[in-house]
CSV table of C-alpha atoms and ligand atoms in Angstrom, one decimal:
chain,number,residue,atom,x,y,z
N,1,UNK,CA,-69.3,27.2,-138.9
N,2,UNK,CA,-72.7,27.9,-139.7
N,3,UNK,CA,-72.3,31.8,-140.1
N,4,UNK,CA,-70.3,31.2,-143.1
N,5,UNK,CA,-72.4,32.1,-146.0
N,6,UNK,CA,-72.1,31.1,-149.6
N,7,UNK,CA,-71.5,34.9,-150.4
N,8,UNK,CA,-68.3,34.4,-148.1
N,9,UNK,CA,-67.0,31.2,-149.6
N,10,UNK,CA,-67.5,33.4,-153.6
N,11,UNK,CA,-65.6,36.6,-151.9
N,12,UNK,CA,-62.8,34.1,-150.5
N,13,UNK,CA,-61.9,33.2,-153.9
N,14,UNK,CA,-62.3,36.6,-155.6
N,15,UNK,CA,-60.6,39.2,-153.3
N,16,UNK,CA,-59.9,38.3,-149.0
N,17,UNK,CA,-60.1,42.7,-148.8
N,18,UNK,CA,-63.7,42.4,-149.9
N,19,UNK,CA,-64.5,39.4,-147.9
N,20,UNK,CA,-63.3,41.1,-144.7
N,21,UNK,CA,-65.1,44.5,-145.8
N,22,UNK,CA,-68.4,42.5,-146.1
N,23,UNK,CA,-68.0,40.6,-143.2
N,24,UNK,CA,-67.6,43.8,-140.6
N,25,UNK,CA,-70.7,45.7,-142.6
N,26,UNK,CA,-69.2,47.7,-145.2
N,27,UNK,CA,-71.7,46.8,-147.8
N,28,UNK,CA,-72.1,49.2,-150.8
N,29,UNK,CA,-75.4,50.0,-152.1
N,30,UNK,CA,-74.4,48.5,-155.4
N,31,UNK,CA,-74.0,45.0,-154.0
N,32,UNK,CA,-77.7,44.2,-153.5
N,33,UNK,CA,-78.0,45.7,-157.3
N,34,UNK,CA,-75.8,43.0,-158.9
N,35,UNK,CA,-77.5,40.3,-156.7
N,36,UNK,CA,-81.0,41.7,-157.9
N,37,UNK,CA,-79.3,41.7,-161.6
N,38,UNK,CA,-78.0,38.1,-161.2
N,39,UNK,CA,-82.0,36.8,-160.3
N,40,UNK,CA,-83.4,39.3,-163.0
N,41,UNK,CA,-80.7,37.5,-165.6
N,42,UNK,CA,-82.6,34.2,-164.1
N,43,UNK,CA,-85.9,35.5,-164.4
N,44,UNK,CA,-85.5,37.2,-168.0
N,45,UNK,CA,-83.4,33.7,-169.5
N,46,UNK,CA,-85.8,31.0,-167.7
N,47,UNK,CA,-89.2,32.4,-167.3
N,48,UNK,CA,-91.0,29.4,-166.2
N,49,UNK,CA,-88.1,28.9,-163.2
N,50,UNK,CA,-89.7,30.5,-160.2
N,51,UNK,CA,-92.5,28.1,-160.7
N,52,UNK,CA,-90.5,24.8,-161.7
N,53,UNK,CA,-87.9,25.7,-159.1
N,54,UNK,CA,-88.2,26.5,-155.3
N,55,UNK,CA,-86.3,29.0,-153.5
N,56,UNK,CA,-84.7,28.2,-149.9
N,57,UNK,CA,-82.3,29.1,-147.4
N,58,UNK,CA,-80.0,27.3,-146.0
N,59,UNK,CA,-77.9,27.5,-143.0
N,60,UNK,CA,-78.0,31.4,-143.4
N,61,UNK,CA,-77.0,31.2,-147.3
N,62,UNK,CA,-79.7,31.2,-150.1
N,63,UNK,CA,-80.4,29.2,-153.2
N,64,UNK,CA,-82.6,31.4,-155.7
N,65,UNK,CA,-83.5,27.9,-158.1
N,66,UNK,CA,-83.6,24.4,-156.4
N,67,UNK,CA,-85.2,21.7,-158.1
N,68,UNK,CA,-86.3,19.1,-155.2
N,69,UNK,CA,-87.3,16.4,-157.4
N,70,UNK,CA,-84.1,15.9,-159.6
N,71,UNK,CA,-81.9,17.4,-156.7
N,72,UNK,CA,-80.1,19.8,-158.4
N,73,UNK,CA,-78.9,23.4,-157.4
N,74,UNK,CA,-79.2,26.0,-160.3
N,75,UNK,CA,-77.2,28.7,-160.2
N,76,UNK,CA,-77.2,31.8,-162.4
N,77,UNK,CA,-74.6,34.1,-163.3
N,78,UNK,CA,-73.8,36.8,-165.8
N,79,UNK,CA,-70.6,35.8,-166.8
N,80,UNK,CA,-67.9,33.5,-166.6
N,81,UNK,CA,-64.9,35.9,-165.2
N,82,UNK,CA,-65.4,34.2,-162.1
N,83,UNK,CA,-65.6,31.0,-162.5
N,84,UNK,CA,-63.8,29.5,-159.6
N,85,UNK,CA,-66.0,31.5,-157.5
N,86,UNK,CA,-69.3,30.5,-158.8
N,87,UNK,CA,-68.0,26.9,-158.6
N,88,UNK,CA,-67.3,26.5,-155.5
N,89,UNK,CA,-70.2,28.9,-154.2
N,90,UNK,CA,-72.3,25.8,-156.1
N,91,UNK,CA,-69.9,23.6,-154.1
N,92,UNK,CA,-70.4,24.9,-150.9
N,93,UNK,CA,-74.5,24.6,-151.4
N,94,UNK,CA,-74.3,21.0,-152.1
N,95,UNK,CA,-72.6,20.4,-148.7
N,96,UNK,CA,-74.9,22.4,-146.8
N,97,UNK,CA,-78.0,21.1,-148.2
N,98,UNK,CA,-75.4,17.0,-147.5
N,99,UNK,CA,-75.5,18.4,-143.8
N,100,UNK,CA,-79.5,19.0,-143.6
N,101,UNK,CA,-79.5,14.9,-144.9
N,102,UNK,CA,-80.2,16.0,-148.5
N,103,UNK,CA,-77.4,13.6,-150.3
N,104,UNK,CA,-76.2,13.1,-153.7
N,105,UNK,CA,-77.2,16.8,-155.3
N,106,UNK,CA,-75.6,18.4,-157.9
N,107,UNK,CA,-75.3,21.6,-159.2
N,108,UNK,CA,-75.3,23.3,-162.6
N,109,UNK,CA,-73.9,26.5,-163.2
N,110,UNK,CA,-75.8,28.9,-166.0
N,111,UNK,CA,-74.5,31.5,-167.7
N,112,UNK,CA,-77.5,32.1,-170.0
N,113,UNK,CA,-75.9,35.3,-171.5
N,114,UNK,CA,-73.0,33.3,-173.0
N,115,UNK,CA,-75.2,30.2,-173.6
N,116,UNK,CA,-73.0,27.8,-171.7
N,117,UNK,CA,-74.1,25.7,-168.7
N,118,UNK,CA,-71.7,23.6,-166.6
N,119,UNK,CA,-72.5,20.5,-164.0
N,120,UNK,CA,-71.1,20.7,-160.7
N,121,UNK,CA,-70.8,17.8,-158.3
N,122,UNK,CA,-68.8,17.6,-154.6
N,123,UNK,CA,-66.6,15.3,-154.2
N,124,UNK,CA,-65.1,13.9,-151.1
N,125,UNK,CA,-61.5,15.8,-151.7
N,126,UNK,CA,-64.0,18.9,-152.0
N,127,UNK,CA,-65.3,18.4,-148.6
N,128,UNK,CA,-62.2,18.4,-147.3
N,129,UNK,CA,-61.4,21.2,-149.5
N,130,UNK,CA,-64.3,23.5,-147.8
N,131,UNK,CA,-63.2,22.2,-144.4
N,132,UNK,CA,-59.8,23.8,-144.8
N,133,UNK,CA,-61.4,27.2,-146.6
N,134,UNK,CA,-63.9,27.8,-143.7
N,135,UNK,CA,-61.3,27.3,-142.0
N,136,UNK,CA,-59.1,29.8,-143.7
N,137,UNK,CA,-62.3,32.2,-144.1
N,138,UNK,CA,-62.5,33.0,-140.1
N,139,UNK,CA,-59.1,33.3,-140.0
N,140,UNK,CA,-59.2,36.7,-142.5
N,141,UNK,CA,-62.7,37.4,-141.2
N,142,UNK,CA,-61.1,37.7,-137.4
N,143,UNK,CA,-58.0,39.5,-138.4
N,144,UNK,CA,-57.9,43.0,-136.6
N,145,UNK,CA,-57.3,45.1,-139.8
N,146,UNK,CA,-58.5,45.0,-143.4
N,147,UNK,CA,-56.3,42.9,-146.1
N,148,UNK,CA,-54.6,45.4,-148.9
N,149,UNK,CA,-55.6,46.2,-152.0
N,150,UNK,CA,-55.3,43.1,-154.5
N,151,UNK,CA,-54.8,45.9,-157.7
N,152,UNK,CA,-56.5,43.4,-160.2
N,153,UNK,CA,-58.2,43.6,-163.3
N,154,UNK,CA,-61.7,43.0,-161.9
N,155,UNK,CA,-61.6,45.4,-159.2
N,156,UNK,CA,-62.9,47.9,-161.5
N,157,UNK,CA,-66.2,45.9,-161.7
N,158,UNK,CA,-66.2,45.4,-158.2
N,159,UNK,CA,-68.9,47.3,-155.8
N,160,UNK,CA,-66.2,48.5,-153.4
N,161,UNK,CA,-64.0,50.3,-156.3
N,162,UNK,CA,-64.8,53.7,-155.1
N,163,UNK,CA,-64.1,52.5,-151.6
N,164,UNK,CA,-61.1,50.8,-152.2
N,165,UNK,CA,-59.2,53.3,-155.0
N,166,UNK,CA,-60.3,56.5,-153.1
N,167,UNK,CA,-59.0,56.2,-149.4
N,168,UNK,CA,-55.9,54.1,-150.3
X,201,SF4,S1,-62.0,46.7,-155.4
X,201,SF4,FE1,-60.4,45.1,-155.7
X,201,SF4,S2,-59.3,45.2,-153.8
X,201,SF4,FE2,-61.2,46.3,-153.4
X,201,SF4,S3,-62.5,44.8,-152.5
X,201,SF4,FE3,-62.9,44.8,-154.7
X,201,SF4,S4,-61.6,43.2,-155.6
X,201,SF4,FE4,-60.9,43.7,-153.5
């Protein structure tokens, strides 16, 4: 289990073709870019954060801002489109860090662009929840051939567009 990574559990719930991409090295330049933009959004919004907060990594995933004295996961995004995503990224966090012994954490999501801030907490039905999606994560991961096209909205803002849209 341990070589699931939060960037897996987010790609589950946005697209299973870009999970499976990611997960057999097709990484697009651009993808580091938006990570780097999601820490500089961080950076620009909190400026005192990298010294309040401490970075770590966790079973292979990493947490940019973790306060170790309140116990709470901060989490940064530029926008809200995918919500679901960034909440059970959060999600999936608080059970790793519940694995190392660290108990009762919670989360809070930040989009600082759009001013709104949102508390995330794991719950027992959550656990479970993330037992079934890892679960369901190295089933797509360890499937022969890559998942179709999903022909949404978002791809258009996704780092493998060009990939996608050009050889299908
Ligand atoms: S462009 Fe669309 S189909 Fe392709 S990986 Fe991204 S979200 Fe999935």
């Amino acid at each position: 289990m341990s070589f699931i990574i939060s960037t897996h559990i987010n790609y589950y719930f946005i697209c299973r073709r870009k999970l499976w991409l990611f997960t057999h090295g097709i990484h697009m330049e651009h993808e580091s870019d938006l990570v780097y933009e999601g820490r500089m959004i961080g950076e620009v919004s909190y400026t005192d954060r990298s010294k309040k907060y401490t970075e770590i990594e966790i079973m292979g995933s990493k947490i940019d801002y973790y306060d170790p004295n309140r116990k709470i996961v901060h989490e940064v995004k530029k926008s809200d489109q995918m919500e679901i995503a960034h909440e059970w990224q959060v999600k999936y966090y608080i059970w790793l860090l519940k694995q190392s012994g660290i108990e009762d954490v919670e989360g809070i999501l930040e989009y600082p662009k759009m001013k709104i801030k949102k508390k995330v907490i794991l719950t027992e039905e959550d656990e479970n929840t993330l037992k079934q999606i890892v679960k369901d994560i190295e089933l797509i991961i360890n499937q022969k051939s890559c998942p179709p096209c999903i022909h949404k909205k978002y791809c258009h803002s996704c780092s493998y567009f060009d990939f996608c849209y050009i050889i299908e």
